[in-house]
């Protein structure tokens, strides 16, 4: 939904800072001679789109203009020639799409306004310190990647330190800093060069380059739009659209730590199928981080013969049971360069070369490994992080060119979405505060262009707070994260049935302050497995909706987990809401994050909403109190929504001969594009995909189905569909031709 600029809203909170910067601008314009200390600079303005421009400030030395270094984050390095190259003040404003720029020198200042004259953003640069200042207004500041202080970045100083030592690991997880800051009043900035620290403690934000001796070049991409969808689309334009991972990666993934034997590996797989607990992937940690993992030691690609004496046979058996096998790997170099396609000479093996490093994977990959879990790498610089992300996307395609790869990373940067990289939040502690904090972390990560994200369900390091209740609440949250995966120490308590066996698994908590094994009284809780089954089955039933949201993300830049601001930018309470989110466009999720909770306050934005569990209708624009028991996470669906639900499956590729259910939530017209492809290949790029365009006319009470342009009918044909409304159901058969059902 787009909206028009409201002049009063735009200026609110900016006016004081704007006055100060404008005064500097006027002063600069009045000066005829620059001060002797001024560093010669050239300002270049390059249009990117009607909403976005590139602002580059380059040093001038001996008449030569400096260049902009690259780090791999941009989808392309050039957007054409600049429309302006300035070393002195222009006589008039410069038009860039729908933005008007007033630029001054000595001191350097840039004011960006709409075509109607509303000032949206301004920059002032201190030539001595290299500090760039810009006003932030009064609405929340979002983005900046994974981790760090949450939710609104206002009031913080962020050195943008990458890795698990970046900021409060126990509760906030690893830090993946991405210098993309969103002003929810209608602007956003991507700081391409240089990297540095953000200070949001004052009315003006200050950006300090990390290297005081290299403050130039300065290279920014500035987006001006009141529409959140446009802002996200522009970020995708700059850093790239997300690639589509395989469908199975959105099923449940079960991680393992210390393994006792080959028999244990196969027994865990068999138990999932025997208990009919849906699962798609089994992940195996490496020896080095546990006494007995899949390999011989950290960094090794030699199998642990005690657990996998016959790795191909074990992998074949897992595949027969329809599991994917994912292996943990640890990088052996602090720097990476090149691509997986570069040839590697064994006579001069270079562990920092992506081509050589990927070659070490290929023998195991040929045995039937389905995906990788690249760990560590915190010392990697920005370019190396993206080289590794890219390597795990392009490398597998060398041997399996028409199969979408899967990799779960611990670090990355802007642009990692181009390689379908999954990201998890690192070695967090099992506490209620961690669970609570991870909701806003999820939202800022998604707003920073990283759509495929999740956590170690239950927390990585067990503490005295790690109980069956905390595990269940975390599991419910995980069911509504793109990455749905359990992992952690005392790993058998990460199994859906693990809390009713009395066995927490190997004790691996020696080196962690505050770590503890759950009390024995917690280890026989028969409630846990049925609740896990409920959310596993719900996740698989919602896959048609989720996979359609994944496709929307890949084509538009809108994330899967959505801060309420993305859909309700005119609602201040929704914009500031940090403890609930939208799952796709229509489903509101409010995880329970308080111990012993019997109610959960939920803010419903304007409009009508339906309780997913009971069907009860509520008017929005207010907070309600939802009663909750242990098995309930509050879910609400917007009036004027279409929600497709598939059958319960034990794995994503299972063929189940039951109709597709389409639930209509009346109260407004609705549209939904149901997306389907084969889930594994790149054939969708060649038109091998099916889109069913669904349109609900609320006044006429009719649902119309048609084949989306550019798509084709995929089996099963004919397709049985049951349409559900409060007053009843209707059956419809879809064969590709337009069809309609009425109530």
XYZ file of C-alpha atoms in Angstrom:
743
model
C 0.000 0.000 0.000
C 1.363 3.402 -0.934
C 0.471 6.624 0.799
C 0.920 10.297 0.118
C 3.403 12.447 1.968
C 1.916 14.310 4.904
C 3.887 17.527 5.194
C 3.280 17.934 8.917
C 4.264 14.330 9.708
C 7.395 14.567 7.593
C 8.617 17.727 9.285
C 7.689 16.700 12.826
C 10.811 15.892 14.804
C 13.117 17.068 11.994
C 12.534 20.781 12.106
C 15.044 21.682 14.823
C 17.844 19.642 13.318
C 16.887 20.813 9.838
C 17.204 24.442 10.908
C 20.705 23.846 12.231
C 21.883 22.056 9.108
C 20.185 24.576 6.791
C 21.988 27.376 8.616
C 25.254 25.620 7.890
C 24.197 25.248 4.280
C 23.429 28.964 3.968
C 26.684 29.861 5.666
C 28.557 27.662 3.226
C 26.809 29.241 0.281
C 27.748 32.692 1.562
C 31.457 31.903 1.801
C 33.362 32.858 -1.286
C 36.649 31.262 -0.250
C 37.031 27.861 1.457
C 39.127 27.624 4.632
C 42.738 26.593 4.158
C 42.125 23.338 6.007
C 39.381 22.189 3.635
C 40.068 18.868 1.944
C 39.312 19.082 -1.779
C 36.369 16.815 -2.572
C 34.120 16.054 -5.490
C 30.488 15.223 -4.839
C 28.893 12.900 -7.370
C 25.136 12.353 -7.652
C 23.909 9.251 -9.484
C 20.215 8.427 -9.949
C 19.297 4.840 -9.088
C 15.513 5.087 -9.408
C 12.789 7.721 -8.925
C 13.140 7.092 -5.168
C 16.859 6.491 -4.703
C 20.091 8.292 -5.447
C 23.744 7.532 -4.866
C 25.695 10.193 -3.010
C 29.447 9.802 -3.404
C 32.037 12.119 -1.922
C 35.492 11.469 -3.343
C 38.888 12.961 -2.496
C 40.604 15.120 -5.080
C 44.402 14.946 -5.130
C 46.572 16.655 -7.709
C 43.517 17.090 -9.876
C 42.668 13.367 -9.832
C 39.445 12.056 -8.318
C 39.616 8.992 -6.098
C 37.692 5.777 -6.738
C 35.199 3.802 -4.638
C 36.478 0.448 -3.335
C 34.218 -2.591 -3.567
C 33.398 -5.252 -0.983
C 30.864 -7.412 -2.812
C 27.753 -5.989 -1.158
C 26.342 -4.187 -4.198
C 24.451 -6.130 -6.830
C 26.411 -4.137 -9.401
C 29.205 -1.612 -9.128
C 27.925 0.970 -11.596
C 24.538 2.558 -12.202
C 25.785 4.672 -15.031
C 27.487 8.042 -15.131
C 26.691 10.574 -12.396
C 24.313 13.350 -13.421
C 26.359 15.804 -11.382
C 30.060 16.102 -10.458
C 30.449 19.054 -8.107
C 33.433 20.787 -6.551
C 31.616 24.074 -5.972
C 28.057 24.953 -5.033
C 25.526 24.537 -7.828
C 23.384 27.563 -8.603
C 20.140 25.651 -8.173
C 18.699 22.445 -6.735
C 19.524 19.193 -8.515
C 16.591 16.969 -9.480
C 17.157 13.228 -8.967
C 13.973 11.357 -9.756
C 11.393 12.657 -7.285
C 14.066 14.107 -4.979
C 15.469 17.628 -5.024
C 18.998 18.183 -3.669
C 20.554 21.390 -2.387
C 24.308 21.021 -2.011
C 26.771 23.298 -0.274
C 30.522 23.246 0.344
C 32.772 24.498 3.190
C 31.297 22.843 5.184
C 29.808 20.172 2.969
C 26.036 19.828 3.380
C 23.322 18.131 1.351
C 19.585 18.621 1.824
C 17.119 16.168 0.229
C 13.516 17.247 -0.266
C 10.476 15.949 -2.098
C 9.307 17.522 -5.326
C 6.862 19.503 -3.160
C 9.653 20.996 -1.065
C 9.257 18.845 2.063
C 12.730 18.307 3.569
C 13.182 14.600 4.234
C 16.855 14.215 5.082
C 19.985 16.338 5.391
C 23.682 15.604 5.718
C 26.532 17.664 7.116
C 30.145 16.484 6.837
C 32.984 17.544 9.111
C 36.044 17.607 6.884
C 38.468 17.359 9.818
C 36.972 14.393 11.672
C 35.186 12.752 8.765
C 31.987 12.592 10.833
C 28.755 12.645 8.835
C 25.700 14.010 10.676
C 22.051 13.662 9.773
C 18.815 14.267 11.734
C 16.782 11.261 12.808
C 13.429 12.749 13.754
C 11.293 11.118 16.429
C 10.020 7.917 14.832
C 11.803 4.553 15.285
C 15.081 3.787 13.533
C 15.217 0.197 12.314
C 17.565 -2.115 10.453
C 21.363 -2.311 11.022
C 21.486 -6.096 10.697
C 21.326 -8.875 13.260
C 21.993 -8.266 16.943
C 22.911 -5.171 18.891
C 20.551 -3.085 21.067
C 16.905 -3.632 20.142
C 14.322 -2.647 18.732
C 14.482 1.033 17.911
C 18.177 1.858 17.375
C 17.643 5.385 18.702
C 19.644 6.274 21.826
C 22.490 3.838 21.140
C 26.100 3.944 20.003
C 26.869 1.019 17.730
C 30.471 0.257 16.698
C 29.066 -2.316 14.251
C 31.401 -5.003 15.573
C 30.861 -8.312 13.785
C 30.763 -11.757 15.364
C 29.763 -13.429 18.581
C 31.745 -10.884 20.582
C 29.827 -8.044 18.976
C 27.207 -7.355 21.645
C 25.798 -9.340 24.596
C 25.994 -12.804 23.044
C 23.999 -14.574 25.765
C 20.765 -12.683 25.089
C 21.270 -10.873 21.770
C 23.250 -13.465 19.862
C 25.935 -12.938 17.260
C 26.245 -9.572 15.551
C 25.960 -9.324 11.773
C 26.182 -5.555 11.262
C 24.658 -4.205 8.064
C 24.877 -0.407 7.630
C 21.311 -0.021 6.350
C 19.307 2.305 8.572
C 15.589 2.868 8.061
C 13.902 6.011 9.265
C 10.273 4.964 9.596
C 9.222 8.548 8.791
C 10.057 7.862 5.147
C 13.762 7.461 4.363
C 16.579 4.927 4.478
C 20.352 4.992 3.935
C 22.806 2.276 2.939
C 26.382 3.171 3.876
C 28.429 1.393 1.235
C 31.752 3.024 2.110
C 33.424 3.413 4.525
C 32.508 1.134 7.428
C 32.178 2.792 10.826
C 30.350 3.564 14.065
C 26.837 4.994 14.404
C 25.906 7.305 17.262
C 22.147 7.709 17.634
C 22.185 9.316 21.080
C 21.344 12.857 19.942
C 18.802 14.554 17.724
C 21.354 14.181 14.949
C 22.911 10.817 14.178
C 26.651 10.772 13.693
C 28.557 8.331 11.517
C 32.281 8.018 12.298
C 34.450 6.096 9.806
C 36.333 3.226 11.444
C 39.672 4.347 10.029
C 40.352 7.960 10.982
C 43.000 8.123 8.282
C 40.629 7.034 5.528
C 37.388 8.971 5.897
C 36.973 9.244 2.140
C 35.551 8.112 -0.143
C 32.078 8.328 1.335
C 29.485 6.381 -0.656
C 25.814 6.343 0.352
C 22.590 5.149 -1.221
C 19.698 7.292 -0.030
C 16.068 6.194 -0.377
C 13.222 8.695 -0.009
C 9.713 7.233 0.122
C 6.731 7.171 2.522
C 5.962 3.588 1.433
C 7.739 0.774 3.334
C 7.347 -1.660 0.423
C 9.163 0.808 -1.822
C 11.991 1.177 0.707
C 12.457 -2.602 0.867
C 12.285 -2.891 -2.916
C 14.970 -0.212 -3.255
C 17.268 -2.063 -0.848
C 16.844 -5.168 -3.015
C 17.615 -3.041 -6.062
C 20.890 -1.943 -4.425
C 22.136 -5.172 -2.819
C 20.190 -7.795 -4.771
C 17.047 -9.872 -4.484
C 16.986 -13.021 -2.394
C 17.428 -16.310 -4.205
C 14.980 -19.175 -3.662
C 16.312 -21.944 -1.382
C 14.954 -25.492 -1.734
C 11.483 -26.109 -0.338
C 12.781 -28.694 2.143
C 14.797 -25.983 3.924
C 11.490 -24.556 5.203
C 10.561 -27.835 6.825
C 11.738 -28.781 10.311
C 15.484 -29.291 10.816
C 16.819 -31.353 13.708
C 20.383 -30.754 14.841
C 22.571 -33.266 16.675
C 25.663 -32.900 18.843
C 27.721 -35.727 20.383
C 26.798 -38.991 18.680
C 27.285 -42.408 20.233
C 27.167 -44.636 17.167
C 25.914 -45.363 13.678
C 22.918 -47.018 15.286
C 22.027 -43.850 17.180
C 22.098 -41.793 13.968
C 19.642 -44.115 12.252
C 17.526 -44.605 15.380
C 16.845 -40.868 15.683
C 15.704 -40.757 12.062
C 13.531 -43.837 12.518
C 11.921 -42.345 15.657
C 10.781 -39.252 13.766
C 9.029 -41.397 11.186
C 7.662 -43.875 13.708
C 6.177 -41.120 15.881
C 4.935 -39.243 12.790
C 6.732 -36.069 13.757
C 7.349 -34.092 10.540
C 11.003 -33.446 9.741
C 13.016 -32.750 6.587
C 16.651 -32.367 7.613
C 19.076 -33.917 10.083
C 22.122 -31.783 10.899
C 25.350 -33.205 12.333
C 27.888 -31.204 14.324
C 31.592 -31.742 13.736
C 34.012 -33.318 16.171
C 36.029 -30.528 17.735
C 32.955 -28.784 19.063
C 31.772 -32.039 20.618
C 33.543 -35.274 21.588
C 32.025 -37.296 18.760
C 30.616 -35.640 15.667
C 30.447 -36.523 11.978
C 34.106 -35.821 11.170
C 37.534 -36.491 12.642
C 38.224 -32.951 13.892
C 37.429 -29.283 13.266
C 38.157 -28.324 9.695
C 38.419 -31.942 8.595
C 36.412 -33.561 5.798
C 37.337 -37.078 6.966
C 34.429 -38.968 8.493
C 34.437 -40.163 12.099
C 34.641 -43.921 11.620
C 33.178 -44.650 15.073
C 29.869 -43.033 14.073
C 29.921 -43.143 10.274
C 31.992 -46.221 9.342
C 30.124 -46.358 6.025
C 29.027 -42.759 5.330
C 27.510 -43.385 1.906
C 25.395 -46.253 3.186
C 24.157 -44.166 6.140
C 23.361 -41.230 3.856
C 21.539 -43.563 1.477
C 19.488 -44.928 4.362
C 18.585 -41.411 5.533
C 17.548 -40.551 1.976
C 15.340 -43.650 1.813
C 13.534 -42.295 4.854
C 13.232 -38.904 3.082
C 15.693 -36.980 5.239
C 18.247 -34.468 4.015
C 21.679 -34.629 5.658
C 23.501 -31.397 6.535
C 27.093 -31.274 7.820
C 28.763 -28.729 10.096
C 32.054 -27.294 8.775
C 34.606 -24.909 10.271
C 36.590 -22.516 8.138
C 40.376 -22.868 8.345
C 41.354 -19.418 7.113
C 40.732 -15.865 8.305
C 40.459 -14.617 4.743
C 38.817 -15.841 1.553
C 39.110 -14.622 -2.003
C 37.964 -15.606 -5.467
C 35.032 -17.850 -6.326
C 34.256 -21.549 -6.212
C 34.719 -21.659 -9.973
C 38.404 -20.718 -9.787
C 40.711 -23.636 -10.496
C 42.765 -24.923 -7.593
C 46.262 -26.244 -8.144
C 47.135 -29.052 -5.731
C 50.806 -28.213 -6.210
C 50.209 -24.872 -4.485
C 47.050 -25.352 -2.448
C 45.751 -22.022 -1.114
C 43.353 -22.452 1.795
C 42.218 -18.839 1.414
C 41.135 -19.392 -2.189
C 37.415 -20.162 -2.488
C 38.117 -22.563 -5.365
C 40.543 -24.601 -3.253
C 38.393 -24.471 -0.132
C 35.298 -25.637 -1.991
C 37.235 -28.524 -3.556
C 37.775 -29.961 -0.069
C 33.975 -30.393 0.209
C 33.355 -32.128 -3.092
C 34.259 -35.713 -2.208
C 31.789 -35.711 0.704
C 29.252 -33.837 -1.383
C 29.476 -36.615 -3.972
C 28.504 -39.151 -1.299
C 25.101 -37.502 -1.018
C 25.461 -34.664 1.495
C 22.542 -32.260 0.994
C 23.695 -29.078 2.687
C 26.300 -27.352 4.817
C 26.479 -25.538 8.116
C 29.467 -23.137 7.878
C 30.463 -22.148 11.412
C 32.981 -19.709 12.879
C 34.508 -17.125 10.548
C 34.078 -14.155 12.900
C 37.513 -12.693 11.950
C 36.578 -12.630 8.259
C 36.436 -9.178 6.733
C 33.358 -8.034 4.823
C 34.550 -9.188 1.416
C 35.591 -12.602 2.781
C 32.236 -13.130 4.481
C 30.470 -12.602 1.185
C 32.982 -14.795 -0.654
C 32.053 -17.621 1.713
C 28.312 -16.985 1.326
C 28.750 -17.035 -2.426
C 30.949 -20.131 -2.367
C 28.285 -22.238 -0.638
C 25.766 -21.132 -3.268
C 27.871 -21.520 -6.396
C 30.074 -24.440 -5.300
C 27.315 -27.064 -5.021
C 26.023 -26.054 -8.446
C 29.310 -27.134 -10.037
C 28.361 -30.757 -9.375
C 24.580 -30.397 -9.182
C 23.843 -27.559 -11.600
C 20.057 -27.818 -11.408
C 19.690 -28.272 -7.659
C 19.211 -25.371 -5.270
C 21.905 -25.453 -2.547
C 21.409 -25.039 1.178
C 23.813 -23.453 3.662
C 23.262 -22.205 7.224
C 25.740 -19.427 8.058
C 26.919 -17.773 11.245
C 27.935 -14.546 9.567
C 27.478 -12.528 6.415
C 26.780 -9.015 5.211
C 24.584 -6.950 2.933
C 24.051 -8.916 -0.259
C 24.171 -12.378 1.358
C 20.545 -12.837 0.325
C 21.729 -13.177 -3.298
C 23.136 -16.560 -2.278
C 20.014 -17.818 -0.439
C 22.075 -17.777 2.763
C 20.343 -18.850 5.949
C 21.543 -17.187 9.160
C 21.187 -18.234 12.766
C 21.716 -16.047 15.793
C 24.643 -17.873 17.395
C 25.412 -19.416 20.770
C 22.724 -17.793 22.901
C 21.742 -18.804 26.422
C 18.531 -20.584 27.381
C 16.746 -17.761 29.190
C 13.393 -16.050 28.924
C 15.139 -12.746 28.255
C 16.898 -14.291 25.247
C 13.611 -15.543 23.807
C 11.986 -12.142 24.347
C 14.901 -10.273 22.768
C 14.963 -12.463 19.685
C 11.630 -11.191 18.368
C 12.947 -7.680 17.634
C 16.255 -9.189 16.501
C 14.334 -11.239 13.945
C 12.540 -8.136 12.691
C 15.635 -5.960 12.316
C 17.459 -8.818 10.583
C 14.595 -9.197 8.120
C 14.441 -5.435 7.546
C 18.161 -5.578 6.748
C 17.603 -7.831 3.752
C 18.320 -11.195 5.422
C 15.043 -13.095 5.036
C 16.095 -16.652 5.957
C 16.762 -16.472 9.696
C 16.254 -18.476 12.866
C 17.660 -19.405 16.261
C 18.870 -22.400 18.206
C 15.417 -23.343 19.513
C 15.682 -23.582 23.287
C 18.943 -21.616 23.330
C 22.416 -23.043 22.812
C 23.704 -22.949 26.421
C 21.308 -24.476 28.984
C 20.767 -22.531 32.211
C 18.589 -23.073 35.294
C 15.821 -21.330 33.311
C 15.865 -24.072 30.664
C 12.618 -25.880 31.381
C 10.013 -27.716 29.372
C 7.932 -24.533 29.389
C 10.727 -22.394 27.920
C 11.471 -25.031 25.286
C 7.810 -25.210 24.224
C 7.466 -21.420 23.979
C 10.676 -21.225 21.946
C 9.505 -24.073 19.717
C 6.273 -22.183 19.003
C 8.274 -19.097 18.041
C 10.564 -21.235 15.869
C 7.561 -22.581 13.964
C 7.052 -19.012 12.731
C 10.655 -18.276 11.786
C 11.927 -19.068 8.264
C 14.572 -21.358 9.809
C 12.773 -23.911 12.011
C 15.606 -25.735 13.766
C 16.455 -27.090 17.225
C 20.044 -27.158 18.449
C 22.026 -26.818 21.666
C 23.972 -28.526 24.390
C 22.234 -31.333 26.305
C 21.031 -31.949 22.769
C 18.540 -34.726 23.452
C 16.323 -32.118 25.088
C 16.137 -30.505 21.624
C 14.256 -33.534 20.309
C 10.456 -33.140 20.289
C 10.178 -36.238 22.488
C 13.309 -35.503 24.553
C 11.533 -33.984 27.553
C 9.844 -37.249 28.490
C 12.786 -39.677 28.509
C 14.790 -38.632 31.562
C 17.891 -38.355 29.371
C 19.227 -34.852 28.588
C 22.018 -36.271 26.469
C 25.794 -35.835 26.895
C 26.735 -33.183 29.443
C 28.744 -30.521 27.604
C 28.555 -27.345 29.695
C 31.944 -27.134 31.452
C 33.231 -23.944 29.897
C 30.096 -21.813 30.182
C 29.421 -19.534 33.128
C 25.877 -19.897 34.380
C 25.241 -23.138 32.499
C 23.231 -25.882 34.178
C 21.487 -29.155 33.457
C 17.690 -28.963 33.815
C 16.343 -30.377 37.046
C 15.436 -34.051 36.842
C 11.818 -33.166 37.652
C 11.600 -31.463 34.248
C 12.648 -34.517 32.257
C 9.357 -36.438 32.372
C 6.866 -33.957 30.958
C 4.412 -35.768 28.721
C 2.876 -32.484 27.495
C 5.840 -31.462 25.353
C 5.742 -33.983 22.504
C 2.036 -33.443 21.614
C 2.550 -29.665 21.598
C 5.609 -30.007 19.359
C 3.592 -32.261 17.044
C 0.831 -29.631 16.881
C 3.255 -26.935 15.703
C 5.193 -29.242 13.408
C 1.958 -30.190 11.685
C 0.815 -26.563 11.550
C 4.123 -25.529 9.969
C 3.725 -28.154 7.246
C 0.074 -27.277 6.685
C 1.077 -23.623 6.234
C 3.822 -24.407 3.712
C 1.712 -23.296 0.703
C 1.278 -19.908 2.394
C 4.901 -19.745 3.577
C 6.418 -20.771 0.244
C 4.294 -18.159 -1.505
C 5.671 -15.569 0.937
C 9.200 -16.784 0.125
C 8.510 -16.201 -3.565
C 7.103 -12.745 -2.820
C 10.256 -11.971 -0.838
C 12.471 -13.090 -3.731
C 10.624 -10.935 -6.252
C 9.802 -7.800 -4.237
C 12.224 -7.575 -1.300
C 9.438 -7.754 1.299
C 10.581 -10.084 4.108
C 8.756 -13.147 5.411
C 8.821 -11.984 9.049
C 7.427 -8.478 8.887
C 7.613 -5.701 11.422
C 4.141 -4.162 11.686
C 5.572 -0.944 10.220
C 5.756 -2.653 6.827
C 1.967 -2.949 6.598
C 0.801 -0.202 8.974
C 3.170 2.782 8.565
C 0.449 5.270 9.576
C -0.159 3.595 12.951
C 2.416 4.844 15.517
C 1.720 1.954 17.914
C 2.213 -0.577 15.142
C 5.427 1.123 13.972
C 6.877 0.954 17.490
C 5.702 -2.614 18.171
C 8.657 -4.927 18.779
C 7.166 -8.069 20.356
C 4.889 -9.329 17.576
C 5.010 -9.475 13.805
C 3.295 -10.473 10.602
C 4.054 -13.866 9.077
C 3.762 -12.980 5.434
C 1.096 -10.409 4.703
C -1.877 -11.661 6.672
C -1.018 -13.678 9.797
C -0.131 -11.853 13.019
C 2.100 -13.788 15.429
C 2.473 -12.855 19.110
C 4.913 -15.300 20.764
C 4.513 -15.918 24.492
C 7.773 -14.868 26.156
C 6.841 -14.616 29.841
C 7.291 -17.489 32.264
C 4.012 -18.824 33.627
C 1.933 -16.599 31.353
C -1.825 -17.165 31.361
C -2.615 -14.162 29.162
C -0.769 -12.384 26.365
C -1.424 -8.729 25.463
C -1.734 -8.391 21.687
C -1.918 -5.170 19.716
C -4.253 -5.478 16.736
C -3.709 -2.713 14.150
C -6.682 -1.018 12.545
C -9.276 -3.160 10.807
C -10.879 -6.413 11.841
C -8.967 -9.548 12.871
C -9.898 -13.193 13.402
C -8.474 -15.440 16.098
C -6.838 -18.264 14.112
C -7.711 -20.854 16.740
C -11.308 -19.908 17.578
C -12.498 -17.877 14.580
C -13.656 -15.070 16.898
C -13.636 -11.637 15.260
C -12.077 -8.561 16.903
C -11.972 -4.938 15.892
C -8.432 -3.606 15.689
C -6.778 -0.331 16.542
C -6.447 -1.494 20.132
C -4.744 -3.925 22.490
C -6.562 -7.044 23.632
C -5.708 -9.691 26.209
C -5.520 -13.222 24.821
C -5.854 -16.103 27.327
C -3.065 -18.649 26.738
C -2.304 -22.108 27.999
C 0.984 -23.916 27.351
C -0.038 -25.113 23.892
C -1.271 -21.757 22.581
C 0.602 -19.022 20.759
C -1.717 -16.137 19.778
C -2.310 -16.023 16.014
C -4.640 -13.618 14.233
C -5.603 -13.301 10.577
C -6.579 -10.016 8.969
C -10.118 -9.556 7.708
C -9.934 -9.529 3.949
C -7.436 -12.392 3.754
C -7.051 -15.654 1.885
C -5.116 -18.344 3.740
C -4.179 -21.569 1.890
C -3.532 -24.627 4.035
C -2.115 -27.879 2.741
C -2.234 -31.364 4.255
C -0.143 -32.581 7.158
C 3.053 -34.053 5.714
C 5.959 -35.915 7.256
C 8.368 -34.205 4.832
C 7.849 -31.453 2.288
C 8.044 -33.690 -0.802
C 5.542 -36.251 0.493
C 2.647 -36.873 -1.893
C -0.621 -36.665 0.036
C -3.842 -37.100 -1.886
C -6.081 -34.630 -0.070
C -7.548 -31.303 -1.248
C -5.968 -27.925 -0.709
C -7.952 -25.900 1.828
C -8.547 -22.198 1.193
C -9.812 -20.277 4.216
C -11.521 -16.959 3.531
C -11.519 -14.316 6.265
C -14.244 -11.873 5.167
C -14.479 -8.190 5.900
C -12.810 -6.816 2.803
C -11.720 -7.718 -0.700
C -8.665 -9.960 -0.816
C -6.100 -11.312 -3.244
C -3.431 -13.978 -2.908
C -0.969 -15.530 -5.339
C -0.434 -19.173 -4.453
C 3.010 -20.136 -5.733
C 4.261 -23.638 -6.527
C 7.287 -25.113 -8.264
C 9.121 -28.436 -7.984
C 10.846 -27.198 -4.820
C 14.344 -28.328 -5.766
C 15.476 -27.178 -9.214
C 15.967 -23.882 -11.033
C 13.342 -24.784 -13.619
C 11.058 -22.064 -12.265
C 13.421 -19.613 -13.969
C 12.351 -21.168 -17.268
C 8.644 -20.797 -16.545
C 8.185 -24.151 -14.793
C 6.071 -22.765 -11.985
C 2.411 -22.465 -11.188
C 0.682 -19.444 -9.776
C -2.975 -19.578 -8.808
C -4.268 -16.041 -8.533
C -7.050 -15.958 -5.962
C -9.399 -12.983 -5.732
C -12.145 -12.611 -3.133
C -14.981 -10.142 -3.726
C -16.379 -9.480 -0.285
C -19.573 -7.801 -1.449
C -20.478 -10.520 -3.950
C -19.130 -13.307 -1.671
C -17.278 -14.923 -4.552
C -13.793 -16.376 -4.909
C -12.264 -16.403 -8.379
C -9.277 -18.561 -9.331
C -7.134 -18.068 -12.421
C -3.714 -19.050 -13.693
C -1.145 -16.308 -13.060
C 0.445 -14.791 -16.179
C 3.749 -16.414 -17.068
C 3.000 -19.610 -15.167
C 1.716 -23.004 -16.269
C -0.411 -25.770 -14.800
C 1.582 -28.247 -12.717
C 0.343 -31.575 -11.354
C -1.854 -32.668 -9.782
C -4.410 -31.930 -12.502
C -7.279 -31.588 -11.852
C -6.646 -29.976 -8.485
C -9.245 -30.435 -5.760
C -9.771 -27.379 -3.579
C -12.060 -26.892 -0.606
C -12.992 -23.268 0.055
C -13.944 -22.563 3.652
C -15.990 -19.655 4.965
C -17.763 -19.276 8.297
C -21.114 -20.199 6.710
C -19.824 -23.374 5.147
C -17.546 -24.908 2.521
C -17.569 -25.199 -1.258
C -15.682 -27.653 -3.426
C -13.993 -26.520 -6.603
C -11.811 -28.216 -9.182
C -9.054 -26.193 -10.802
C -7.576 -27.254 -14.135
C -6.038 -23.962 -15.207
C -9.070 -22.235 -16.668
C -10.704 -19.457 -14.607
C -13.095 -20.823 -11.999
C -15.381 -19.213 -9.470
C -17.198 -20.268 -6.345
C -19.959 -18.323 -4.560
C -21.320 -18.250 -1.030
